Coordinates of C-alpha atoms and ligand atoms in Angstrom, one line a residue:
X1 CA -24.1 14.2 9.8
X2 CA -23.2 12.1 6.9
X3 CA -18.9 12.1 6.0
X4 CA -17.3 13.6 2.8
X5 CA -16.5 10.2 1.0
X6 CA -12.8 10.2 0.1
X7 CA -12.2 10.0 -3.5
X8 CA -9.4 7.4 -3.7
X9 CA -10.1 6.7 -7.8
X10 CA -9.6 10.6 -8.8
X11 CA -6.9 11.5 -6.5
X12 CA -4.8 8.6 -7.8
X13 CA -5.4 10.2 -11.5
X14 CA -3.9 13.0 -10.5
X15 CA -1.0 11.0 -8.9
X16 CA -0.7 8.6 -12.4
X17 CA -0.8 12.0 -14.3
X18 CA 2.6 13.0 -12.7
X19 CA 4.1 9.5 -12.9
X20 CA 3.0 9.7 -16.9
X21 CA 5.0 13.5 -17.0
X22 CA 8.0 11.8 -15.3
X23 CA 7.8 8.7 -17.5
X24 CA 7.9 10.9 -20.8
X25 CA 11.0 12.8 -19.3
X26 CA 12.8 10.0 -18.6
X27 CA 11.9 8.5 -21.7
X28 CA 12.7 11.9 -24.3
X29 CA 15.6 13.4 -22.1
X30 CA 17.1 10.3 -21.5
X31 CA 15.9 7.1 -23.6
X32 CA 15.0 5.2 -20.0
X33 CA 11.7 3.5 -19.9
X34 CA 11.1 2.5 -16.3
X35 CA 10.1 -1.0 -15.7
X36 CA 8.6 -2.5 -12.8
X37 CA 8.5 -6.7 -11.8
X38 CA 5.8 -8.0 -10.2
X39 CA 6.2 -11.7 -8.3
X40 CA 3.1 -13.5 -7.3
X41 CA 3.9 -16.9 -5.7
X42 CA 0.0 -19.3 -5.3
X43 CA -2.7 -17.2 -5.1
X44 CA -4.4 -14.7 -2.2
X45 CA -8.0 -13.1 -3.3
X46 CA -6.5 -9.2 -2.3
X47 CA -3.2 -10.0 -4.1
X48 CA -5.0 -11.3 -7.3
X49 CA -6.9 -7.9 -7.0
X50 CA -3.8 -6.1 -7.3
X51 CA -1.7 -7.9 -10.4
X52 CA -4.9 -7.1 -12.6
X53 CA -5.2 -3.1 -11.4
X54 CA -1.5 -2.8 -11.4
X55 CA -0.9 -4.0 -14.7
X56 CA -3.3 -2.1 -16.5
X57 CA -2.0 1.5 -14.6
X58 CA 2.1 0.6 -15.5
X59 CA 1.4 0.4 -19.4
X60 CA -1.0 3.3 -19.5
X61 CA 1.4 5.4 -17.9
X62 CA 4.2 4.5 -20.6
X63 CA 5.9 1.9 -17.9
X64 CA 6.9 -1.5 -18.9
X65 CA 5.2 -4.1 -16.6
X66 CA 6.8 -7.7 -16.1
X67 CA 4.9 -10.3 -14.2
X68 CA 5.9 -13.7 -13.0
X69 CA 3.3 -15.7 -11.4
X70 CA 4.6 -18.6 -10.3
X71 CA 2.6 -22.0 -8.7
X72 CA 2.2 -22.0 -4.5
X73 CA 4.8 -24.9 -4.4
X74 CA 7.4 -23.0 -5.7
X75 CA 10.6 -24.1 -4.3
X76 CA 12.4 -21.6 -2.7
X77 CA 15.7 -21.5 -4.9
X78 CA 13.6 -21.6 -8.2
X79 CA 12.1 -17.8 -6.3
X80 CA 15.6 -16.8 -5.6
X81 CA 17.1 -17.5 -8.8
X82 CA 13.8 -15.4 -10.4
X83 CA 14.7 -12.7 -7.6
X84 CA 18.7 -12.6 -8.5
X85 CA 17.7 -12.4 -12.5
X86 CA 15.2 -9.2 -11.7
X87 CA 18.2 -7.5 -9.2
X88 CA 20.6 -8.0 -12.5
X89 CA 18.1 -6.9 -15.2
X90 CA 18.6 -3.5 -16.1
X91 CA 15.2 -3.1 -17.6
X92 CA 13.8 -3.6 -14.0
X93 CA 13.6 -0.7 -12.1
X94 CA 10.9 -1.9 -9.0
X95 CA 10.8 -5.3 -7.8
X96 CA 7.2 -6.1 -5.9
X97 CA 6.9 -9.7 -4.4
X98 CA 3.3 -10.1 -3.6
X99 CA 2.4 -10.9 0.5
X100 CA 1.5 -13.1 1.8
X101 CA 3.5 -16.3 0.4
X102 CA 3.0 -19.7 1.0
X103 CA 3.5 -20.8 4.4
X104 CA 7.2 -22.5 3.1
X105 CA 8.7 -19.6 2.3
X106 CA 10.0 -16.9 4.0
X107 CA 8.8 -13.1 3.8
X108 CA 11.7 -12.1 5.3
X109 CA 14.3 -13.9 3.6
X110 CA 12.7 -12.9 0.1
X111 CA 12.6 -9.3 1.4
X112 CA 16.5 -9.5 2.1
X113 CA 17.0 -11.1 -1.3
X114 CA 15.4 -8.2 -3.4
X115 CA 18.3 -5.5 -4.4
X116 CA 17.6 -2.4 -1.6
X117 CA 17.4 0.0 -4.3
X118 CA 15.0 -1.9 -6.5
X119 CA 12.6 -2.3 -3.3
X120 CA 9.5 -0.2 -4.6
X121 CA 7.6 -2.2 -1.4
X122 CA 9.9 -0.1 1.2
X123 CA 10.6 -3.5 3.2
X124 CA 14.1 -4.0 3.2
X125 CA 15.7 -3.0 6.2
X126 CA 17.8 -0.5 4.6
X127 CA 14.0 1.4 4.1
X128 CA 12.7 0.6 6.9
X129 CA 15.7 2.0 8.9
X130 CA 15.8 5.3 7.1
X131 CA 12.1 5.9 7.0
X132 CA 12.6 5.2 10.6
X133 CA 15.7 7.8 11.4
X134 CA 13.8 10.5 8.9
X135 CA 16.2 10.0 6.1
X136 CA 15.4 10.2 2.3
X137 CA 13.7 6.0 2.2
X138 CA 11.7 4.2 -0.2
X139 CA 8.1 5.0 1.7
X140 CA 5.6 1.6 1.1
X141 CA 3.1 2.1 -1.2
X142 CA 0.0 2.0 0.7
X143 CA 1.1 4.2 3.8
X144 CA 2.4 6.5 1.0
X145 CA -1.1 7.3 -0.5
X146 CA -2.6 7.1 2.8
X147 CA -0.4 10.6 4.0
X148 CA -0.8 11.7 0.4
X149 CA -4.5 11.7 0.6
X150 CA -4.4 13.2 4.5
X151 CA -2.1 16.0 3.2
X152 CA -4.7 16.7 0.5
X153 CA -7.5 16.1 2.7
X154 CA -6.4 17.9 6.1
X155 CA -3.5 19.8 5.3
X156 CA -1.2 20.3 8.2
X157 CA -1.5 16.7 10.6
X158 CA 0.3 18.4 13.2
X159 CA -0.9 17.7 16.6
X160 CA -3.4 14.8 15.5
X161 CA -4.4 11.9 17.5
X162 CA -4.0 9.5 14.6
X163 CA -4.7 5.6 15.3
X164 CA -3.2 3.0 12.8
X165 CA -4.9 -0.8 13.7
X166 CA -2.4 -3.0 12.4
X167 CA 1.6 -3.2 12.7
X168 CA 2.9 -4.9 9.9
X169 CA 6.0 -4.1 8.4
X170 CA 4.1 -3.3 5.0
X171 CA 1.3 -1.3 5.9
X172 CA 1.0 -0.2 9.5
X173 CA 4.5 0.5 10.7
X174 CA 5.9 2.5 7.8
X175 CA 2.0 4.4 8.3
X176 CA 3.0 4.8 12.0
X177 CA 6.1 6.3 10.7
X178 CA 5.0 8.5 8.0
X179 CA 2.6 10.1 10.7
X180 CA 5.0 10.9 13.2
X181 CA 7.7 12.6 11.1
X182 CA 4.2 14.9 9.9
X183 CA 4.0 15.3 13.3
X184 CA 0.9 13.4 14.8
X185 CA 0.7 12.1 18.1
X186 CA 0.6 8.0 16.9
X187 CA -0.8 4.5 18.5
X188 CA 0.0 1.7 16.8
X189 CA -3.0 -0.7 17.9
X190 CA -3.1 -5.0 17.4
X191 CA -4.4 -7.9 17.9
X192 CA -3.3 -7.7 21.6
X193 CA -4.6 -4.1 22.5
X194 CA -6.4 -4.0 25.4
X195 CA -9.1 -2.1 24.7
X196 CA -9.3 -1.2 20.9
X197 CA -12.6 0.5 20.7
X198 CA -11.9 3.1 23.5
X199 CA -8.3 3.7 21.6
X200 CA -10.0 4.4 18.2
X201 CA -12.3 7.2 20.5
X202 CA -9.5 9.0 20.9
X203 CA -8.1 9.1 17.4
X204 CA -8.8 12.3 14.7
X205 CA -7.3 9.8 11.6
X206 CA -8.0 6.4 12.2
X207 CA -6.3 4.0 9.5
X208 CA -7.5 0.6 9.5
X209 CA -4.8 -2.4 7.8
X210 CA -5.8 -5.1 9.3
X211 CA -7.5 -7.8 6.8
X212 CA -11.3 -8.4 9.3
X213 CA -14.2 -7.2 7.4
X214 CA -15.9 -5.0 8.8
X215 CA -14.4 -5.2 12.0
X216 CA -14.7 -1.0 13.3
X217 CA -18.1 -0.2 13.6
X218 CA -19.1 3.5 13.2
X219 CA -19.6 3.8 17.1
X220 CA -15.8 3.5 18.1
X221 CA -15.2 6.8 15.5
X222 CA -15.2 10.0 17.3
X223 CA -17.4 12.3 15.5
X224 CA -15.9 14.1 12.3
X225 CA -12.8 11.6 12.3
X226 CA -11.3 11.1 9.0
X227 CA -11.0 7.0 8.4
X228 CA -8.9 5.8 6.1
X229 CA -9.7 2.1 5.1
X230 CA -7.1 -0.4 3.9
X231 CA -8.4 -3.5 4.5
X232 CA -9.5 -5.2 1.1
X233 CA -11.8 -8.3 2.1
X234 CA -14.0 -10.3 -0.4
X235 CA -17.1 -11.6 1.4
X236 CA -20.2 -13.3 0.3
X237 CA -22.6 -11.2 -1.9
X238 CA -25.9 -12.8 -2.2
X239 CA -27.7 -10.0 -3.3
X240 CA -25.9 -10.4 -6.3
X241 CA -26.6 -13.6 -7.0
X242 CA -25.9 -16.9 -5.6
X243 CA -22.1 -18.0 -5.3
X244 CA -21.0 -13.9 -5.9
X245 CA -18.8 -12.0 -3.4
X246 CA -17.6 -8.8 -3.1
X247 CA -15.5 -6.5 -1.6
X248 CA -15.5 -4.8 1.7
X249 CA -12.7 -3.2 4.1
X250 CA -11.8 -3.6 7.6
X251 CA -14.5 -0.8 8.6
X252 CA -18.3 -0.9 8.8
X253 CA -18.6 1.5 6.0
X254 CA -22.3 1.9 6.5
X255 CA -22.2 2.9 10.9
X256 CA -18.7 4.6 10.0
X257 CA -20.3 7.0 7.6
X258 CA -22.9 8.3 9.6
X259 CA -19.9 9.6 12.6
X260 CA -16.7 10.2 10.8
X261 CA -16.0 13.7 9.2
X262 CA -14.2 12.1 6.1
X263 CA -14.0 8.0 5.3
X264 CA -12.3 5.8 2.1
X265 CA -14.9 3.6 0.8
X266 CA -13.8 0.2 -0.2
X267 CA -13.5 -0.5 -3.5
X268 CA -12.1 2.9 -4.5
X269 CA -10.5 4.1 -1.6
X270 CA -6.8 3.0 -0.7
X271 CA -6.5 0.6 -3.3
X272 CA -6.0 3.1 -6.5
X273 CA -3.7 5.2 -4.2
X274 CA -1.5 2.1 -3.9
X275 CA -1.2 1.9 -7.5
X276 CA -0.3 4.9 -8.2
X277 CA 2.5 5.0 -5.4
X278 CA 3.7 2.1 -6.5
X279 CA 4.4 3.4 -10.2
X280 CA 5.5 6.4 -8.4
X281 CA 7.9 4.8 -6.5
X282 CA 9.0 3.0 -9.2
X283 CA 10.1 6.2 -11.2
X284 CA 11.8 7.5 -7.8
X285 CA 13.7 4.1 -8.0
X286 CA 14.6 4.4 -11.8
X287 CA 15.8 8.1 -11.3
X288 CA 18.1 7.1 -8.2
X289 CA 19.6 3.9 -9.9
X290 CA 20.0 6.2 -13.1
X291 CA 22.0 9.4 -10.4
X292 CA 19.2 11.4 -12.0
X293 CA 17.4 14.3 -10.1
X294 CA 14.8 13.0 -7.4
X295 CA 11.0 13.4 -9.3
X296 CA 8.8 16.2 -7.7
X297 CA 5.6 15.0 -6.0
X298 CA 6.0 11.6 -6.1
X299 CA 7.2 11.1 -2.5
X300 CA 5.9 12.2 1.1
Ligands
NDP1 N1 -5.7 -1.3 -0.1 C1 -4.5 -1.6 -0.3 O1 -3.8 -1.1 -1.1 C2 -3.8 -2.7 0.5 C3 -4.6 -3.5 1.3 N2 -4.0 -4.4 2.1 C4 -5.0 -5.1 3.0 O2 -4.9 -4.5 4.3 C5 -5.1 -5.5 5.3 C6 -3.8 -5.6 6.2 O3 -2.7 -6.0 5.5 P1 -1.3 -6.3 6.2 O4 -0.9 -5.2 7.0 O5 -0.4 -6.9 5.2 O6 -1.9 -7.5 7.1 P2 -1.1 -8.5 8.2 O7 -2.0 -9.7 8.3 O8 0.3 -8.6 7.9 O9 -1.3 -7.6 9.5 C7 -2.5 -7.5 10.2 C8 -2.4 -6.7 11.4 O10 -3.7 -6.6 12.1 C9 -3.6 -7.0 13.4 N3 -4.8 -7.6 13.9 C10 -5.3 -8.8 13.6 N4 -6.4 -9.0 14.2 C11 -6.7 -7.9 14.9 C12 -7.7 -7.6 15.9 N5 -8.7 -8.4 16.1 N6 -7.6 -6.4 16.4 C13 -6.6 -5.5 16.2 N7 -5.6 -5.8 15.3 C14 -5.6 -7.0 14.7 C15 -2.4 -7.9 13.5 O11 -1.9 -7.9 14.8 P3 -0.7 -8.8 15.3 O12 0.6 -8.2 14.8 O13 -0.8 -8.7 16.8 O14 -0.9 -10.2 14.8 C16 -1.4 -7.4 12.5 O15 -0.6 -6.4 13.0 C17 -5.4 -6.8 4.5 O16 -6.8 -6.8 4.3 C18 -4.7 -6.5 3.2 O17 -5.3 -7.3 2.1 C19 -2.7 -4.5 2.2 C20 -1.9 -3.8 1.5 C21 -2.4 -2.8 0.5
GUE2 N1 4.3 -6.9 -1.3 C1 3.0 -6.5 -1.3 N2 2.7 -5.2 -1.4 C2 1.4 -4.8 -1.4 O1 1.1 -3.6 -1.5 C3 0.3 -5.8 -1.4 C4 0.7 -7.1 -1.3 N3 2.0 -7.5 -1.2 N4 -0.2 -8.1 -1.3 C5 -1.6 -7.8 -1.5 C6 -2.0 -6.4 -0.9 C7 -3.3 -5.9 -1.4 N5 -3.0 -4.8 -2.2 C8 -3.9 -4.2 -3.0 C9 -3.6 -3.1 -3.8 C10 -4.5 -2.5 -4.6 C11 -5.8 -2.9 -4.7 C12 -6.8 -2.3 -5.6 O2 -6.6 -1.9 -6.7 N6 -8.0 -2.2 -5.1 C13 -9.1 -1.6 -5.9 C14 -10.0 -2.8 -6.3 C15 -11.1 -2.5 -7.3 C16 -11.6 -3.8 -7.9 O3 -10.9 -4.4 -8.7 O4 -12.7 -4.2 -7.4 C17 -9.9 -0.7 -4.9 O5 -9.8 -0.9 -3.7 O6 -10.6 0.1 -5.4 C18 -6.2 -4.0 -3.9 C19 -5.2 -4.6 -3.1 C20 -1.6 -4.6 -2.2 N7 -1.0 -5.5 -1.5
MG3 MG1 1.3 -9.1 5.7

């Protein structure tokens, strides 16, 4: 059995399309044009990724992008001071500062400094704590289009062993979440789990965030799984000629393929879905700050 490769590129169209309806509402009924910042402090291969796909989808979908990409010895009041000017800016509806920063600053301390309701990430513990308690929060980006594309993919999740490899605060926790409020029975697996392959047996959704190519080989997928693949890892290509890389996720696409009933490939997987969460979001954000109506389809 070979598994129904999950179109991550198409389904995130169909996501941008709504954002694009929403964004010429908000722009005809209302003269608002959302805007969304993006921070990027030194550079990190997945991050740089991400600025150039990002800013391409907020202008085609009538958004106005600002980015701010700033050296890696950028001292930490010079990113506050950039942070308190985007909080106050009324043409910035979504503040993203790119993970992970140089090893002098602090993610948490940035995260605290970003205005709650401008916090298209999710992060801030306001978000976190209402994702958390099942209240109305700002859902992260990627764990977003990961239940979006579950939802479209299985319908109901109720009852599913789902496994998500990876806790952090960006990507697996608020995917831990999101599961359990759809009702699946979650583990939340790490570097310290004991034994990680016999976990991932049990699971019918495995989600992979973890940032180790390669590292689930299609023989810890119970047959017919769906696998959902965050990871984004560049790795030496030599096939394409010398010096060239490319990139893979955090699953052995090739083994995984052969077991799992549905998989993301890597590029154009989870990736496009982030995207086009993250403009969503940013229209959720602009409609809240504005006490406008919450925009259908454009949350979990
Ligand atoms: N496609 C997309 O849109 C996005 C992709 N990404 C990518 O997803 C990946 C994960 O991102 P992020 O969550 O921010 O990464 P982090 O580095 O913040 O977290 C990685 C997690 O993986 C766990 N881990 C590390 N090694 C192992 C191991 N051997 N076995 C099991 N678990 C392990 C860590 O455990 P511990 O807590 O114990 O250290 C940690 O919880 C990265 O490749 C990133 O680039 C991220 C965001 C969006
Ligand atoms: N605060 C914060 N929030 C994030 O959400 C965040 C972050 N920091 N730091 C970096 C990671 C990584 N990330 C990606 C998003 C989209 C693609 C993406 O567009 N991927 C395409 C790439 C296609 C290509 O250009 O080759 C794809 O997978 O098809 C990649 C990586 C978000 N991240
Ligand atoms: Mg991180």
């Amino acid at each position: 059995m070979s598994a129904d490769i999950l179109d991550g590129k198409a389904f995130a169209a169909t996501i941008r399309a709504r954002v694009a309806g929403h964004v010429t509402r908000l722009k005809d009924s209302h003269g608002i044009t959302p805007g969304l910042a993006v921070v990027l402090v030194g550079e990190d291969p997945a991050s740089e990724v991400y600025v150039r796909n990002k800013g391409i989808a907020t202008v085609e979908t009538g958004m106005n992008s600002f980015e701010h990409k700033l050296p890696a010895e950028t001292p930490e009041a010079d990113l506050y001071a950039l942070i308190d000017r985007l909080n106050a800016d009324p043409a910035v509806h979504g503040i993203l500062v790119q993970f992970p920063v140089p090893a002098h600053l602090s993610e948490r301390d940035i995260v605290a400094r970003i205005a709650p309701e401008k916090d298209v990430d999710g992060l801030s513990v306001i978000n976190a704590g209402l994702l958390a308690s099942g209240q109305n929060a700002m859902a992260s980006c990627t764990p977003l289009g990961c239940l979006m594309l579950l939802r479209e993919t299985l319908g109901d999740l109720t009852g599913k062993d789902a496994v998500v490899i990876g806790r952090s605060n960006l990507v697996g926790k608020p995917m831990a979440q999101l599961l359990l409020r759809d009702s699946c029975t979650v583990t939340i697996a790490h570097s310290r789990t004991k034994d990680l392959a016999e976990t991932v047996r049990r699971a019918d959704i495995v989600v992979a965030a973890v940032g180790r190519a390669q590292m689930v080989p299609g023989d810890w997928i119970k047959p017919g799984a769906c696998v959902i693949d965050v990871g984004i890892n560049r790795i030496p290509a030599p096939e394409k000629g010398e010096g060239k890389t490319r990139l893979v996720g955090d699953v052995d696409f090739a083994s995984a393929r052969e077991v799992a009933g549905h998989i993301t490939p890597v590029p154009g997987g989870v990736g496009p879905l982030t995207i086009a969460c993250l403009l969503a979001n940013t229209v959720t954000a602009c409609c809240r700050i504005h006490g406008l109506d919450e925009p259908e389809g454009l949350t979990a």
